[in-house]
Coordinates of N, CA and C in Angstrom, one line a residue:
N1 N 72.0 93.2 113.1 CA 73.3 93.3 112.4 C 72.9 94.5 111.5
R2 N 74.1 95.0 111.1 CA 73.9 96.4 110.4 C 75.0 96.4 109.0
P3 N 74.2 96.7 107.9 CA 72.9 97.3 107.9 C 71.9 96.2 107.6
C4 N 70.8 96.3 108.2 CA 69.8 95.3 108.3 C 69.0 95.1 106.8
N5 N 68.9 96.5 106.1 CA 68.5 96.6 104.5 C 67.0 96.5 104.6
V6 N 66.3 96.9 105.7 CA 65.0 96.7 106.0 C 64.3 97.9 106.5
C7 N 65.2 98.6 107.3 CA 64.6 99.4 108.5 C 64.4 100.9 107.4
K8 N 64.0 102.0 107.9 CA 63.8 103.2 107.2 C 65.2 104.0 106.8
N9 N 65.9 103.8 107.8 CA 67.3 104.5 107.4 C 67.9 103.6 106.3
C10 N 67.9 102.3 106.3 CA 68.6 101.6 105.3 C 68.0 102.0 103.9
I11 N 66.7 101.8 103.7 CA 66.0 102.0 102.8 C 66.3 103.4 101.9
K12 N 66.3 104.3 102.6 CA 66.8 105.6 102.4 C 68.1 105.8 102.0
A13 N 69.0 105.4 102.8 CA 70.2 105.2 102.2 C 70.7 104.5 100.8
T14 N 70.1 103.2 100.7 CA 70.0 102.5 99.3 C 69.7 103.2 98.3
S15 N 68.6 104.2 98.6 CA 68.0 104.8 97.1 C 68.4 106.3 97.2
L16 N 69.5 106.5 98.2 CA 70.3 108.1 98.2 C 69.2 108.9 98.3
N17 N 68.3 108.8 99.2 CA 67.4 109.9 99.7 C 67.5 109.9 101.3
H18 N 68.6 109.7 101.9 CA 68.7 109.8 103.3 C 69.2 111.4 103.5
S19 N 68.5 112.0 104.2 CA 68.9 113.5 104.4 C 70.3 113.8 105.0
D20 N 70.7 112.7 105.8 CA 72.0 113.0 106.6 C 73.2 112.3 105.6
I21 N 72.9 111.6 104.5 CA 73.8 111.1 103.5 C 73.9 112.3 102.5
Y22 N 75.4 112.7 102.3 CA 75.5 114.1 101.4 C 76.5 113.7 100.3
I23 N 76.3 113.8 99.1 CA 76.9 113.5 98.0 C 77.2 114.8 97.3
P24 N 78.5 115.3 97.2 CA 78.6 116.6 96.3 C 78.0 116.5 94.9
K25 N 77.5 117.7 94.4 CA 77.1 117.7 93.0 C 78.4 117.7 92.1
L26 N 78.1 117.0 90.9 CA 79.4 117.1 90.1 C 79.1 117.9 88.8
S27 N 80.4 118.6 88.5 CA 80.0 119.9 87.5 C 80.6 119.6 86.1
G28 N 80.2 120.2 85.2 CA 81.2 120.2 83.8 C 80.8 118.6 83.2
K29 N 81.5 118.7 81.8 CA 81.5 117.7 81.3 C 82.5 116.4 81.7
T30 N 83.6 116.6 82.4 CA 84.2 115.7 83.3 C 83.6 115.2 84.4
N31 N 82.6 115.7 85.0 CA 82.0 115.4 86.5 C 83.1 115.6 87.5
I32 N 83.4 116.9 87.6 CA 84.4 117.2 88.5 C 83.7 117.5 89.8
I33 N 84.4 117.6 91.1 CA 83.8 118.1 92.2 C 84.4 119.6 92.3
S34 N 83.7 120.6 92.3 CA 83.8 121.9 92.1 C 84.1 122.6 93.4
I35 N 84.7 123.5 93.5 CA 85.2 124.3 94.8 C 83.5 124.7 95.4
D36 N 82.6 125.3 94.4 CA 81.5 125.5 95.1 C 80.6 124.4 95.6
S37 N 80.9 123.1 95.1 CA 80.4 122.0 95.7 C 81.0 121.9 97.0
I38 N 82.2 122.1 97.3 CA 83.0 121.9 98.7 C 82.4 123.0 99.5
R39 N 82.2 124.1 99.0 CA 81.5 125.2 100.0 C 80.1 124.9 100.4
E40 N 79.4 124.3 99.6 CA 78.1 123.8 100.0 C 78.5 122.5 100.9
L41 N 79.1 122.0 100.7 CA 79.3 121.0 101.7 C 79.8 121.1 103.4
I42 N 80.6 122.3 103.2 CA 81.0 122.9 104.5 C 79.9 123.4 105.2
K43 N 79.3 124.1 104.4 CA 77.8 124.7 104.8 C 77.0 123.5 105.5
D44 N 77.0 122.7 104.7 CA 75.7 121.6 105.4 C 76.3 120.8 106.6
A45 N 77.9 120.7 106.6 CA 78.2 120.1 107.5 C 78.1 120.7 109.0
S46 N 77.8 121.9 109.0 CA 77.7 122.4 109.9 C 76.5 122.5 110.9
I47 N 75.4 121.7 110.0 CA 74.1 121.6 110.3 C 73.9 120.2 111.2
I48 N 73.3 120.0 112.4 CA 73.4 118.9 113.0 C 72.6 117.7 112.1
P49 N 73.0 116.4 112.4 CA 72.0 115.3 111.8 C 70.6 115.6 111.9
N50 N 69.9 115.1 111.0 CA 68.4 115.3 111.2 C 67.6 114.0 111.4
E51 N 68.1 112.9 111.0 CA 67.6 111.5 111.1 C 68.3 110.7 111.7
A52 N 69.8 110.4 111.5 CA 70.6 109.7 112.0 C 71.6 110.2 113.2
D53 N 72.2 109.5 113.7 CA 73.4 109.7 114.7 C 74.3 110.7 114.0
T54 N 74.6 110.3 112.9 CA 76.1 110.9 112.3 C 75.5 111.3 110.8
K55 N 76.2 112.5 110.5 CA 76.1 112.7 109.0 C 77.3 112.5 108.3
V56 N 77.0 111.9 107.1 CA 78.0 111.2 106.3 C 78.1 111.9 104.9
F57 N 79.5 112.3 104.6 CA 79.6 113.0 103.3 C 80.6 111.8 102.5
I58 N 80.0 111.4 101.3 CA 80.6 110.6 100.3 C 81.4 111.5 99.4
L59 N 82.7 111.3 99.3 CA 83.4 112.0 97.8 C 83.9 110.8 97.2
E60 N 83.6 110.5 96.1 CA 83.8 109.7 95.3 C 84.9 109.9 94.3
D61 N 85.9 109.0 93.9 CA 87.0 109.2 93.1 C 87.7 110.6 93.0
V62 N 88.1 110.9 94.3 CA 88.7 112.2 94.6 C 89.9 112.3 93.7
D63 N 90.9 111.3 93.4 CA 91.9 111.5 92.7 C 91.7 111.9 91.3
K64 N 90.2 111.7 90.7 CA 90.2 112.2 89.3 C 89.3 113.5 89.4
R65 N 88.7 113.6 90.5 CA 87.3 114.6 90.3 C 87.8 115.8 91.2
M66 N 88.6 115.6 91.9 CA 89.0 117.0 92.9 C 90.6 117.4 92.7
S67 N 90.5 118.7 92.1 CA 91.9 119.3 91.9 C 92.4 119.6 92.9
D68 N 93.8 120.2 92.8 CA 94.6 120.3 94.4 C 93.8 121.4 94.7
V69 N 93.3 122.5 94.0 CA 92.8 123.6 94.9 C 91.7 123.4 95.5
V70 N 90.9 122.3 95.0 CA 89.5 121.9 95.7 C 89.9 121.1 97.0
Q71 N 90.8 120.1 96.5 CA 91.4 119.5 97.9 C 91.9 120.2 99.0
N72 N 92.6 121.4 98.5 CA 93.0 122.2 99.5 C 91.6 123.0 100.3
A73 N 90.7 123.3 99.5 CA 89.3 123.9 100.3 C 89.0 122.9 101.1
F74 N 89.0 121.7 100.5 CA 88.2 120.6 101.8 C 89.2 120.2 102.6
L75 N 90.5 120.7 102.8 CA 91.3 120.1 103.8 C 91.0 121.1 105.1
K76 N 90.4 122.1 105.0 CA 90.0 123.2 106.0 C 88.7 122.6 107.0
I77 N 88.0 121.7 106.4 CA 86.9 121.1 107.4 C 87.5 119.8 107.8
L78 N 88.3 119.3 106.8 CA 88.9 117.8 107.4 C 89.8 118.0 108.4
E79 N 90.4 119.1 108.7 CA 91.6 119.4 110.0 C 90.4 119.5 111.2
E80 N 89.4 120.1 111.3 CA 88.6 120.6 112.1 C 87.1 120.2 111.8
P81 N 87.0 118.7 111.7 CA 85.4 118.4 111.2 C 84.6 118.7 112.5
P82 N 83.1 119.0 112.1 CA 82.1 119.1 113.0 C 82.1 117.8 113.6
L83 N 81.4 117.9 115.1 CA 80.9 116.8 115.7 C 79.8 116.1 115.1
R84 N 79.9 114.4 115.3 CA 79.0 113.8 114.7 C 79.0 113.8 113.2
T85 N 80.2 113.6 112.6 CA 80.4 114.1 111.0 C 81.6 113.1 110.6
L86 N 81.2 112.2 109.5 CA 81.9 111.4 109.0 C 82.0 111.5 107.3
F87 N 83.6 111.8 107.1 CA 83.8 112.0 105.4 C 84.4 110.7 105.1
I88 N 83.7 110.1 104.0 CA 84.4 109.0 103.0 C 84.6 109.4 101.6
L89 N 86.1 109.2 101.4 CA 86.5 109.5 100.2 C 87.0 108.2 99.5
T90 N 86.9 108.2 98.4 CA 87.0 107.0 97.4 C 88.3 107.4 96.5
A91 N 89.1 106.5 96.0 CA 90.1 106.8 95.2 C 90.8 105.5 94.6
D92 N 91.1 105.6 93.3 CA 91.8 104.2 92.6 C 93.2 104.4 92.9
N93 N 94.0 105.9 92.9 CA 95.1 105.8 93.3 C 95.4 106.8 94.3
S94 N 95.2 106.3 95.6 CA 95.5 107.4 96.6 C 96.8 108.3 96.6
K95 N 97.9 107.7 96.2 CA 99.1 108.6 96.0 C 99.0 109.7 95.0
S96 N 97.8 109.8 94.4 CA 97.8 111.0 93.5 C 97.0 112.2 94.1
M97 N 96.6 112.0 95.4 CA 95.9 112.8 96.3 C 97.1 113.7 97.3
L98 N 97.0 114.7 97.6 CA 97.5 115.7 98.4 C 98.0 114.8 99.8
S99 N 99.2 115.0 100.0 CA 99.7 114.3 101.1 C 98.9 114.8 102.4
T100 N 98.6 116.2 102.3 CA 98.1 116.9 103.6 C 96.5 116.2 103.8
I101 N 96.2 115.6 102.5 CA 94.7 115.1 102.9 C 94.9 113.6 103.2
L102 N 95.9 113.0 102.9 CA 96.1 111.5 103.2 C 96.6 111.3 104.5
S103 N 97.4 112.3 105.0 CA 97.8 112.4 106.6 C 96.7 112.5 107.7
R104 N 95.7 113.0 106.9 CA 94.5 113.3 108.0 C 93.2 112.3 108.0
V105 N 93.7 111.2 107.3 CA 92.2 110.1 107.2 C 92.9 108.8 107.4
Q106 N 92.2 108.0 107.5 CA 92.6 106.6 107.7 C 92.4 105.8 106.5
V107 N 93.4 104.9 105.9 CA 93.3 104.6 104.8 C 92.9 103.1 104.8
F108 N 92.0 102.7 104.0 CA 91.4 101.4 104.0 C 91.7 100.7 102.4
S109 N 92.4 99.7 102.2 CA 92.5 99.1 100.9 C 91.5 98.3 100.8
I110 N 90.6 98.2 99.6 CA 89.9 97.0 99.4 C 90.2 96.4 98.2
K111 N 91.4 96.4 97.8 CA 91.8 95.5 96.7 C 92.5 94.5 97.6
K112 N 93.0 93.4 96.7 CA 93.5 92.0 97.4 C 95.0 92.4 97.9
E113 N 95.1 92.1 99.2 CA 96.2 92.3 99.8 C 97.8 92.4 99.1
Q114 N 98.3 93.4 99.1 CA 99.5 93.2 98.4 C 100.8 92.9 99.5
T115 N 101.5 92.1 99.0 CA 102.7 91.5 99.9 C 104.0 92.3 99.5
H116 N 104.7 92.5 100.2 CA 105.8 93.2 100.1 C 107.3 92.6 100.1
N117 N 108.2 92.8 99.3 CA 109.4 92.0 99.3 C 109.9 91.9 100.8
E118 N 110.6 90.8 101.3 CA 110.9 90.9 102.6 C 112.1 91.7 102.9
E119 N 113.1 91.9 101.8 CA 114.0 92.7 102.1 C 113.7 94.0 102.2
H120 N 112.8 94.6 101.2 CA 112.3 96.0 101.5 C 111.5 96.3 102.7
L121 N 110.8 95.2 103.1 CA 109.9 95.2 104.3 C 111.0 95.5 105.7
T122 N 112.1 94.6 105.7 CA 113.2 94.8 106.7 C 114.0 96.3 106.5
L123 N 114.1 96.7 105.6 CA 114.8 98.0 105.3 C 113.8 99.0 105.9
A124 N 112.6 98.8 105.6 CA 111.8 100.0 106.2 C 111.7 100.0 107.5
K125 N 111.6 98.8 108.1 CA 111.7 98.6 109.7 C 112.9 99.3 110.2
E126 N 114.2 99.1 109.5 CA 115.6 99.6 110.1 C 115.3 101.5 109.7
I127 N 114.5 101.8 108.7 CA 114.5 103.2 109.0 C 113.6 103.6 109.8
I128 N 112.4 103.1 110.1 CA 111.5 103.5 111.3 C 112.2 103.7 112.3
G129 N 113.2 102.5 112.8 CA 114.1 102.3 113.9 C 115.0 103.6 113.9
G130 N 115.5 103.9 112.8 CA 116.6 105.0 112.7 C 115.8 106.6 113.0
I131 N 114.6 106.6 112.5 CA 113.8 107.8 112.7 C 113.7 107.7 114.3
I132 N 113.3 107.2 115.0 CA 112.8 107.4 116.4 C 114.1 107.2 117.4
S133 N 115.4 106.6 116.9 CA 116.6 106.4 117.4 C 116.9 107.8 117.8
T134 N 117.9 107.7 119.0 CA 118.6 108.9 119.5 C 119.8 109.0 118.5
S135 N 120.3 107.9 117.8 CA 121.5 108.0 117.1 C 121.2 108.2 115.9
E136 N 122.0 109.3 115.2 CA 121.8 109.8 113.7 C 122.4 108.6 112.8
L137 N 123.2 108.0 113.3 CA 124.3 106.9 112.8 C 123.4 106.0 112.0
K138 N 122.6 105.3 112.9 CA 121.4 104.1 112.7 C 120.9 104.5 111.6
L139 N 119.9 105.7 111.1 CA 119.3 106.3 110.2 C 119.9 106.3 109.1
L140 N 121.5 106.9 109.4 CA 122.4 107.2 107.8 C 122.5 106.0 107.4
Y141 N 122.9 104.7 108.3 CA 123.3 103.4 107.5 C 122.0 102.9 106.8
A142 N 120.8 103.2 107.3 CA 119.6 102.4 106.7 C 119.3 103.3 105.5
T143 N 119.2 104.6 105.4 CA 119.1 105.2 104.3 C 119.9 105.2 103.3
A144 N 121.3 104.9 103.9 CA 122.2 104.6 102.4 C 122.1 103.4 101.7
K145 N 121.3 102.5 102.4 CA 121.1 101.3 101.4 C 120.0 101.4 100.2
L146 N 119.1 102.8 100.3 CA 118.4 103.1 99.1 C 119.2 103.4 98.0
K147 N 119.7 102.3 97.3 CA 120.5 103.0 96.4 C 120.0 102.9 94.9
D148 N 119.2 102.2 94.6 CA 118.4 102.1 93.3 C 116.8 102.7 93.5
R149 N 116.4 103.2 92.3 CA 115.2 103.9 92.3 C 113.9 103.3 92.7
N150 N 113.9 102.0 92.3 CA 112.5 100.9 92.6 C 112.7 100.6 94.1
T151 N 113.8 100.2 94.7 CA 114.1 100.0 96.1 C 113.5 101.3 96.9
F152 N 114.1 102.3 96.5 CA 114.0 103.8 97.2 C 112.2 103.9 97.2
K153 N 111.6 103.7 96.2 CA 110.2 103.9 96.0 C 109.4 102.9 97.0
E154 N 109.8 101.7 97.0 CA 108.9 100.5 97.3 C 109.1 100.8 98.9
V155 N 110.6 100.9 99.4 CA 110.7 100.9 100.9 C 110.1 102.3 101.5
L156 N 110.1 103.3 100.8 CA 109.5 104.6 101.3 C 107.9 104.3 101.4
T157 N 107.3 103.7 100.5 CA 106.1 103.3 100.6 C 105.5 102.5 101.8
I158 N 106.4 101.4 102.0 CA 106.2 100.8 103.2 C 106.6 101.8 104.7
V159 N 107.5 102.6 104.6 CA 107.7 103.5 105.7 C 106.6 104.3 105.9
M160 N 105.6 104.8 104.8 CA 104.7 105.6 104.8 C 103.6 104.8 105.6
E161 N 103.2 103.8 105.2 CA 102.2 102.6 105.5 C 102.4 103.0 107.5
Y162 N 103.7 102.5 107.6 CA 104.1 102.3 109.1 C 103.8 103.8 110.0
L163 N 104.1 105.0 109.2 CA 103.8 106.1 109.8 C 102.6 106.5 109.7
R164 N 101.8 106.2 109.0 CA 100.4 106.5 109.1 C 99.5 105.3 110.1
L165 N 99.9 104.2 110.4 CA 99.5 103.7 111.4 C 99.8 104.4 112.8
G166 N 101.0 104.6 112.7 CA 101.5 105.4 114.0 C 100.6 106.8 114.3
L167 N 100.4 107.4 113.2 CA 99.4 108.7 113.3 C 98.0 108.1 114.0
N168 N 97.7 107.0 113.4 CA 96.3 106.7 113.9 C 96.4 106.0 115.5
K169 N 97.5 105.3 115.8 CA 97.7 105.1 117.2 C 97.7 106.0 118.1
S170 N 98.3 107.3 117.5 CA 98.4 108.5 118.3 C 97.2 109.4 118.8
I171 N 96.3 109.1 117.9 CA 94.8 109.6 117.9 C 93.9 108.6 118.7
G172 N 94.3 107.6 119.1 CA 93.4 106.5 119.6 C 93.1 105.2 119.2
V173 N 93.5 105.3 117.8 CA 92.7 103.9 117.3 C 93.7 102.6 117.9
D174 N 92.7 101.9 117.7 CA 93.2 100.4 118.6 C 94.5 99.8 117.5
I175 N 95.6 100.1 117.5 CA 96.6 99.5 116.6 C 97.7 98.9 117.5
H176 N 98.1 97.4 117.3 CA 99.2 96.9 118.0 C 100.2 96.5 117.2
D177 N 100.5 97.0 116.2 CA 101.8 96.7 115.2 C 102.9 97.4 116.3
E178 N 104.0 96.8 116.4 CA 105.0 97.2 117.4 C 105.6 98.5 116.8
H179 N 105.7 98.8 115.6 CA 106.4 99.8 115.0 C 105.7 101.1 115.0
A180 N 104.3 100.7 114.7 CA 103.2 101.9 114.9 C 103.2 102.5 116.4
C181 N 103.3 101.3 117.1 CA 103.2 101.8 118.8 C 104.7 102.8 119.1
A182 N 105.7 102.3 118.6 CA 107.0 102.7 118.8 C 107.1 104.2 118.5
I183 N 106.5 104.5 117.1 CA 106.3 105.7 116.2 C 105.3 106.6 117.2
A184 N 104.2 106.2 117.6 CA 103.2 107.0 118.4 C 103.8 107.4 119.7
K185 N 104.6 106.5 120.5 CA 105.2 106.8 121.7 C 106.1 107.9 121.7
K186 N 107.1 107.7 120.7 CA 108.3 108.6 120.4 C 108.1 109.8 119.9
L187 N 107.1 110.0 119.0 CA 107.0 111.3 118.2 C 105.4 111.9 118.4
T188 N 105.3 113.4 118.3 CA 104.2 114.0 118.4 C 103.5 113.7 117.0
K189 N 102.0 114.2 117.1 CA 101.3 113.8 116.1 C 101.8 114.8 115.0
S190 N 102.0 116.0 115.3 CA 102.6 116.9 114.4 C 103.7 116.5 113.6
R191 N 104.7 115.9 114.3 CA 106.0 115.5 113.8 C 105.6 114.4 112.8
I192 N 104.7 113.6 113.3 CA 104.3 111.9 112.2 C 103.8 112.6 111.2
I193 N 102.8 113.7 111.1 CA 102.4 114.1 109.8 C 103.5 114.9 108.9
G194 N 104.2 115.7 109.4 CA 105.7 116.1 108.9 C 106.5 115.1 108.2
L195 N 106.6 113.9 108.9 CA 107.3 112.7 108.5 C 106.7 112.2 107.0
I196 N 105.3 112.0 107.2 CA 104.5 111.7 106.2 C 104.8 112.3 105.0
E197 N 104.2 113.8 105.2 CA 104.6 114.5 104.0 C 106.0 114.6 103.3
L198 N 106.8 114.3 104.1 CA 108.3 114.3 103.6 C 108.2 112.9 102.8
T199 N 108.0 112.0 103.3 CA 108.0 110.7 102.7 C 107.3 110.8 101.4
S200 N 106.2 111.2 101.4 CA 105.3 111.6 99.9 C 106.2 112.4 99.1
K201 N 106.8 113.4 99.6 CA 107.7 114.3 99.1 C 108.9 113.5 98.3
A202 N 109.6 112.7 99.0 CA 110.7 112.2 98.5 C 110.4 110.9 97.3
I203 N 109.4 110.2 97.6 CA 108.6 109.1 96.5 C 108.7 110.0 94.9
A204 N 108.1 111.3 95.3 CA 107.8 111.9 93.9 C 109.2 112.3 93.4
K205 N 110.0 113.0 94.2 CA 111.4 113.3 93.8 C 112.2 112.1 93.0
A206 N 111.8 110.9 93.6 CA 112.5 109.7 92.8 C 112.1 109.3 91.5
D207 N 110.9 110.0 91.1 CA 110.4 109.6 89.6 C 111.3 110.6 88.7
R208 N 111.6 111.7 89.4 CA 112.6 112.7 88.6 C 114.0 112.0 88.3
N209 N 114.9 112.5 87.4 CA 116.0 112.2 87.1 C 117.2 112.7 88.2
V210 N 117.2 112.2 89.4 CA 118.0 112.8 90.7 C 118.9 111.9 90.8
N211 N 120.1 112.2 91.4 CA 120.9 111.3 92.0 C 120.7 110.4 93.2
M212 N 120.5 109.2 93.2 CA 119.9 108.5 94.5 C 120.9 108.6 95.6
N213 N 122.2 108.8 95.3 CA 123.0 109.0 96.8 C 122.6 110.4 97.5
L214 N 122.5 111.4 96.4 CA 122.0 112.6 97.1 C 120.7 112.9 97.7
I215 N 119.8 112.0 97.2 CA 118.4 112.0 97.7 C 118.2 111.3 98.8
S216 N 119.1 110.2 99.1 CA 119.1 109.3 100.5 C 119.7 110.4 101.4
T217 N 120.9 110.9 101.1 CA 121.2 112.0 101.8 C 120.6 113.1 102.6
W218 N 119.9 113.7 101.6 CA 118.9 114.5 101.9 C 117.7 114.1 102.8
L219 N 117.3 112.8 102.4 CA 116.0 112.2 103.2 C 116.5 112.1 104.7
C220 N 117.7 111.5 104.9 CA 118.2 111.2 106.0 C 118.4 112.5 106.9
G221 N 118.8 113.4 106.4 CA 118.8 114.9 107.0 C 117.6 115.3 107.4
E222 N 116.4 115.3 106.3 CA 115.1 115.9 106.7 C 114.5 115.1 107.8
Y223 N 114.7 113.6 107.6 CA 114.1 112.6 108.5 C 114.4 113.3 110.2
R224 N 115.6 113.4 110.2 CA 116.2 113.8 111.6 C 115.9 115.1 111.9
R225 N 115.6 115.9 110.9 CA 115.3 117.7 111.3 C 113.9 117.4 112.1
I226 N 113.0 116.8 111.6 CA 111.6 116.6 111.7 C 111.5 115.9 113.0
S227 N 112.2 114.8 113.1 CA 112.0 114.0 114.3 C 112.5 114.7 115.7
W228 N 113.7 115.2 115.6 CA 114.5 115.7 116.7 C 114.7 117.3 116.7
Q229 N 114.1 118.0 115.6 CA 114.1 119.4 116.1 C 113.2 119.7 117.1
R230 N 113.9 121.0 118.0 CA 113.2 121.5 119.2 C 112.8 122.8 118.7

């Protein structure tokens, strides 16, 4: 069983002395992860593991410690990671991280499982169905139901969860959710990433004082453009 907590690797990992486990140095009074730390991480990632099969890089509290500039610098290696390399990022609020980062990782929640409103869940599934449908009318009907701000944000949060599952399915992760499977079957990886980024942007727009009918119509058009553009 792993971890056994008695072998050499376990003991070194627990004491943070393992040569293949890397935690970036923190800088300043606020303990941020600086761009210099990311550059050092990128350099270290190019070196093959010394003791273990895989090198592990742990970036803690990314939502608080990594600015958008630093996250963009980290994105370069996240897009094309070296072989035998694993990045673990932690955050209290993943929604405050860049959508480009979130679209390229697998998200695990260690909080108590949240339950979604059944009506919102049904509407989210309708939107997913509209996105992958050849009929634009189906998507238009679904997005037209996003009439108030809270419903808009809650439903799109669920839509984004399905899109991320679909992205994971498209890269070979063993996922059996029917909607995730349909997304992976109908859409390319780049289009799914585009849809995730669009959904994240739409949620952010909803926090501003915008007309909900206009933003829902805009969202429908953008979903359609990304899903079916040639």
